[in-house]
Amino acid sequence: SFHSLNHDMTLPEFKFIWYMEYSHRMWGRAVGLAYILPAAYFWRRGWLSRPLKGRVLALCGLVCFQGLLGWYMVKSGLEEKPDSYDIPRVSQYRLAAHLGSALLLYSASLWTGLSLLLPRHKVQSVCQGRASPEGWVWCEGKERSRRLMRWIPDDLLAFSPVLRNIFENPTTVQFDHRILGIASVTAVTALYLFSRRIPLPRRTRMAVTSLLAVACVQ
């Protein structure tokens, strides 16, 4: 990076970047210990049920995999790329995998924690359809498709083969990002409106409303 871009970087500027990366690495290791050490202690004390042991093993394995994936991602930014004339950067594929793994770890941890702290509610159906024994509501309806975006970039499929545009064409990536954002907000809004027709518990209704608020802020 110094030879390709930052020729005028001073030592204090380099130290600032170095300490940021070092703190990130140390924080990741601390998170790993926060999973593994309590898990080993609770396991040894016999406080974990058999199903929970499976979850704990999966979470600890995912933490280790997350760290390994982070190293693999950073490694791609240190490799020389003979066909690249741009600034040094990590592989977008490995970066997406690292972020996706972190999101999966967070979601699984939150799900496990809430399943232990809060009891499960069962919701009865109030619309035409069938409710399963678990309380899930299934309702039939008609789908309507609308064109969300009329403006299509000219170089949307400029790369060959076509599939390569989805991952490496900056225009297509930004377009996909925009469509994903619109689809996410639409889905969350539809979920909120649908939830207003169902007599949900207060805690569930607060969760759905908070989800809509976060989606709008995002």
Short mmCIF file of C-alpha atoms in Angstrom, two decimals:
data_model
loop_
_atom_site.label_atom_id
_atom_site.label_comp_id
_atom_site.label_asym_id
_atom_site.label_seq_id
_atom_site.Cartn_x
_atom_site.Cartn_y
_atom_site.Cartn_z
CA SER A 1 0.00 0.00 0.00
CA PHE A 2 2.88 2.38 0.80
CA HIS A 3 4.58 1.85 -2.55
CA SER A 4 1.33 2.01 -4.54
CA LEU A 5 -0.58 4.81 -2.84
CA ASN A 6 0.52 6.31 0.48
CA HIS A 7 4.02 7.59 -0.33
CA ASP A 8 3.66 10.57 2.01
CA MET A 9 2.30 8.69 5.03
CA THR A 10 3.95 9.75 8.28
CA LEU A 11 4.83 7.46 11.17
CA PRO A 12 2.00 8.79 13.43
CA GLU A 13 -0.51 8.18 10.62
CA PHE A 14 0.77 4.64 10.18
CA LYS A 15 0.57 4.03 13.94
CA PHE A 16 -3.06 5.19 13.96
CA ILE A 17 -4.01 2.62 11.29
CA TRP A 18 -1.90 -0.07 12.92
CA TYR A 19 -3.50 0.41 16.35
CA MET A 20 -6.97 0.33 14.81
CA GLU A 21 -6.24 -3.00 13.13
CA TYR A 22 -4.52 -4.35 16.24
CA SER A 23 -7.48 -3.36 18.42
CA HIS A 24 -9.83 -5.07 15.99
CA ARG A 25 -7.79 -8.26 16.20
CA MET A 26 -7.58 -8.16 19.99
CA TRP A 27 -11.30 -7.48 20.24
CA GLY A 28 -12.00 -10.50 18.06
CA ARG A 29 -9.87 -12.69 20.29
CA ALA A 30 -11.62 -11.34 23.39
CA VAL A 31 -14.99 -12.20 21.83
CA GLY A 32 -13.74 -15.71 21.13
CA LEU A 33 -12.67 -16.17 24.75
CA ALA A 34 -16.02 -14.77 25.92
CA TYR A 35 -17.66 -17.66 24.08
CA ILE A 36 -15.25 -20.50 24.72
CA LEU A 37 -14.29 -20.01 28.38
CA PRO A 38 -17.84 -19.74 29.82
CA ALA A 39 -18.96 -22.58 27.55
CA ALA A 40 -16.22 -24.84 28.90
CA TYR A 41 -17.05 -23.87 32.48
CA PHE A 42 -20.81 -24.41 32.11
CA TRP A 43 -20.21 -27.69 30.29
CA ARG A 44 -17.94 -28.98 33.04
CA ARG A 45 -20.42 -27.98 35.75
CA GLY A 46 -23.19 -29.85 33.95
CA TRP A 47 -25.39 -26.78 33.49
CA LEU A 48 -26.04 -27.34 29.81
CA SER A 49 -28.83 -29.52 28.48
CA ARG A 50 -28.17 -31.85 25.59
CA PRO A 51 -29.80 -29.58 22.94
CA LEU A 52 -27.99 -26.56 24.36
CA LYS A 53 -24.66 -28.36 24.14
CA GLY A 54 -25.17 -28.64 20.39
CA ARG A 55 -25.87 -24.93 20.13
CA VAL A 56 -22.85 -24.06 22.26
CA LEU A 57 -20.55 -26.21 20.14
CA ALA A 58 -21.93 -24.63 16.98
CA LEU A 59 -21.45 -21.09 18.34
CA CYS A 60 -17.89 -21.77 19.51
CA GLY A 61 -17.06 -23.37 16.17
CA LEU A 62 -18.53 -20.37 14.35
CA VAL A 63 -16.42 -18.00 16.47
CA CYS A 64 -13.24 -19.86 15.50
CA PHE A 65 -14.32 -19.94 11.87
CA GLN A 66 -14.97 -16.19 11.98
CA GLY A 67 -11.42 -15.52 13.14
CA LEU A 68 -9.95 -17.81 10.49
CA LEU A 69 -12.05 -16.14 7.83
CA GLY A 70 -10.86 -12.72 8.97
CA TRP A 71 -7.23 -13.78 8.57
CA TYR A 72 -8.02 -15.23 5.14
CA MET A 73 -9.68 -11.93 4.14
CA VAL A 74 -6.77 -9.75 5.25
CA LYS A 75 -4.34 -12.07 3.49
CA SER A 76 -5.99 -11.25 0.15
CA GLY A 77 -5.14 -7.57 0.62
CA LEU A 78 -1.45 -8.35 1.05
CA GLU A 79 -1.12 -10.42 -2.11
CA GLU A 80 0.24 -8.95 -5.31
CA LYS A 81 -2.34 -8.92 -8.11
CA PRO A 82 -0.66 -8.70 -11.51
CA ASP A 83 -3.93 -7.87 -13.28
CA SER A 84 -4.87 -5.07 -10.88
CA TYR A 85 -3.77 -1.46 -11.34
CA ASP A 86 -5.96 -0.04 -8.62
CA ILE A 87 -5.20 0.64 -4.97
CA PRO A 88 -4.55 -2.41 -2.77
CA ARG A 89 -7.73 -3.86 -1.27
CA VAL A 90 -9.03 -7.11 0.12
CA SER A 91 -11.12 -9.52 -1.93
CA GLN A 92 -14.77 -8.47 -1.99
CA TYR A 93 -15.77 -12.14 -1.84
CA ARG A 94 -13.82 -12.77 1.36
CA LEU A 95 -15.01 -9.49 2.86
CA ALA A 96 -18.64 -10.43 2.19
CA ALA A 97 -18.05 -13.90 3.65
CA HIS A 98 -16.44 -12.39 6.77
CA LEU A 99 -19.35 -9.97 7.26
CA GLY A 100 -21.92 -12.66 6.57
CA SER A 101 -20.31 -15.01 9.06
CA ALA A 102 -20.33 -12.28 11.71
CA LEU A 103 -24.01 -11.59 11.06
CA LEU A 104 -24.78 -15.30 11.33
CA LEU A 105 -22.86 -15.52 14.61
CA TYR A 106 -24.66 -12.49 16.05
CA SER A 107 -28.09 -13.73 14.97
CA ALA A 108 -27.48 -17.24 16.34
CA SER A 109 -26.21 -15.85 19.64
CA LEU A 110 -29.17 -13.51 20.00
CA TRP A 111 -31.63 -16.27 19.10
CA THR A 112 -30.08 -18.66 21.61
CA GLY A 113 -30.03 -16.07 24.39
CA LEU A 114 -33.61 -14.95 23.86
CA SER A 115 -34.86 -18.54 23.64
CA LEU A 116 -33.44 -19.13 27.12
CA LEU A 117 -34.59 -15.86 28.69
CA LEU A 118 -38.04 -15.43 27.18
CA PRO A 119 -40.84 -17.98 26.82
CA ARG A 120 -42.26 -18.75 23.40
CA HIS A 121 -45.64 -17.27 22.52
CA LYS A 122 -48.30 -19.09 20.52
CA VAL A 123 -50.38 -16.94 18.21
CA GLN A 124 -53.81 -17.92 16.95
CA SER A 125 -54.84 -17.22 13.38
CA VAL A 126 -57.37 -14.43 12.80
CA CYS A 127 -57.55 -14.64 9.02
CA GLN A 128 -58.65 -17.31 6.62
CA GLY A 129 -56.08 -20.05 6.65
CA ARG A 130 -54.68 -22.73 8.90
CA ALA A 131 -52.58 -22.43 11.99
CA SER A 132 -50.03 -25.10 12.70
CA PRO A 133 -49.58 -26.55 16.22
CA GLU A 134 -46.60 -24.24 16.69
CA GLY A 135 -48.81 -21.21 16.24
CA TRP A 136 -47.57 -20.14 12.81
CA VAL A 137 -50.21 -18.40 10.74
CA TRP A 138 -50.61 -19.36 7.08
CA CYS A 139 -52.81 -17.14 4.95
CA GLU A 140 -53.40 -17.32 1.24
CA GLY A 141 -53.35 -14.19 -0.87
CA LYS A 142 -52.66 -12.82 -4.30
CA GLU A 143 -49.27 -11.38 -5.18
CA ARG A 144 -48.90 -8.21 -7.22
CA SER A 145 -45.68 -7.30 -8.95
CA ARG A 146 -44.62 -3.74 -9.54
CA ARG A 147 -41.57 -2.32 -11.17
CA LEU A 148 -39.57 -0.80 -8.33
CA MET A 149 -37.05 1.05 -10.42
CA ARG A 150 -37.46 2.43 -13.93
CA TRP A 151 -33.93 3.71 -14.33
CA ILE A 152 -31.57 0.98 -15.56
CA PRO A 153 -27.83 1.79 -15.89
CA ASP A 154 -26.35 1.37 -19.35
CA ASP A 155 -23.34 -0.61 -18.15
CA LEU A 156 -25.35 -2.90 -15.88
CA LEU A 157 -24.18 -6.00 -17.78
CA ALA A 158 -20.94 -4.67 -19.23
CA PHE A 159 -18.72 -7.51 -17.97
CA SER A 160 -18.45 -10.92 -19.59
CA PRO A 161 -19.59 -13.49 -18.62
CA VAL A 162 -22.85 -11.96 -17.39
CA LEU A 163 -22.68 -13.59 -13.94
CA ARG A 164 -19.45 -11.73 -13.24
CA ASN A 165 -21.33 -8.40 -13.18
CA ILE A 166 -23.16 -9.35 -9.98
CA PHE A 167 -19.90 -9.57 -8.01
CA GLU A 168 -17.36 -7.36 -9.79
CA ASN A 169 -19.16 -4.66 -11.79
CA PRO A 170 -19.35 -1.56 -9.50
CA THR A 171 -22.48 -0.31 -11.26
CA THR A 172 -24.29 -3.63 -10.89
CA VAL A 173 -23.19 -3.98 -7.26
CA GLN A 174 -24.61 -0.54 -6.42
CA PHE A 175 -27.79 -1.34 -8.34
CA ASP A 176 -28.19 -4.64 -6.46
CA HIS A 177 -27.53 -2.85 -3.18
CA ARG A 178 -30.29 -0.35 -3.93
CA ILE A 179 -32.77 -3.04 -4.94
CA LEU A 180 -31.94 -5.07 -1.82
CA GLY A 181 -32.54 -2.02 0.37
CA ILE A 182 -35.90 -1.29 -1.23
CA ALA A 183 -36.93 -4.94 -0.98
CA SER A 184 -35.90 -5.11 2.68
CA VAL A 185 -37.84 -2.00 3.68
CA THR A 186 -40.84 -3.20 1.68
CA ALA A 187 -40.79 -6.61 3.36
CA VAL A 188 -40.45 -5.11 6.85
CA THR A 189 -43.27 -2.63 6.17
CA ALA A 190 -45.52 -5.42 4.89
CA LEU A 191 -44.72 -7.46 7.99
CA TYR A 192 -45.64 -4.51 10.21
CA LEU A 193 -48.93 -3.88 8.41
CA PHE A 194 -49.82 -7.57 8.52
CA SER A 195 -48.99 -7.72 12.25
CA ARG A 196 -51.52 -4.96 12.94
CA ARG A 197 -54.30 -7.39 11.98
CA ILE A 198 -53.24 -10.01 14.53
CA PRO A 199 -53.69 -9.83 18.32
CA LEU A 200 -50.01 -10.15 19.17
CA PRO A 201 -48.51 -10.04 22.68
CA ARG A 202 -47.17 -6.67 23.72
CA ARG A 203 -43.55 -7.79 23.56
CA THR A 204 -43.96 -9.15 20.02
CA ARG A 205 -45.69 -5.98 18.85
CA MET A 206 -42.87 -3.86 20.26
CA ALA A 207 -40.34 -6.03 18.40
CA VAL A 208 -42.15 -5.61 15.07
CA THR A 209 -42.49 -1.85 15.56
CA SER A 210 -38.80 -1.56 16.49
CA LEU A 211 -37.89 -3.54 13.39
CA LEU A 212 -39.78 -1.08 11.19
CA ALA A 213 -38.15 1.89 12.94
CA VAL A 214 -34.65 0.48 12.47
CA ALA A 215 -35.36 -0.29 8.80
CA CYS A 216 -36.51 3.29 8.18
CA VAL A 217 -33.49 4.75 9.98
CA GLN A 218 -31.16 2.46 8.01
#
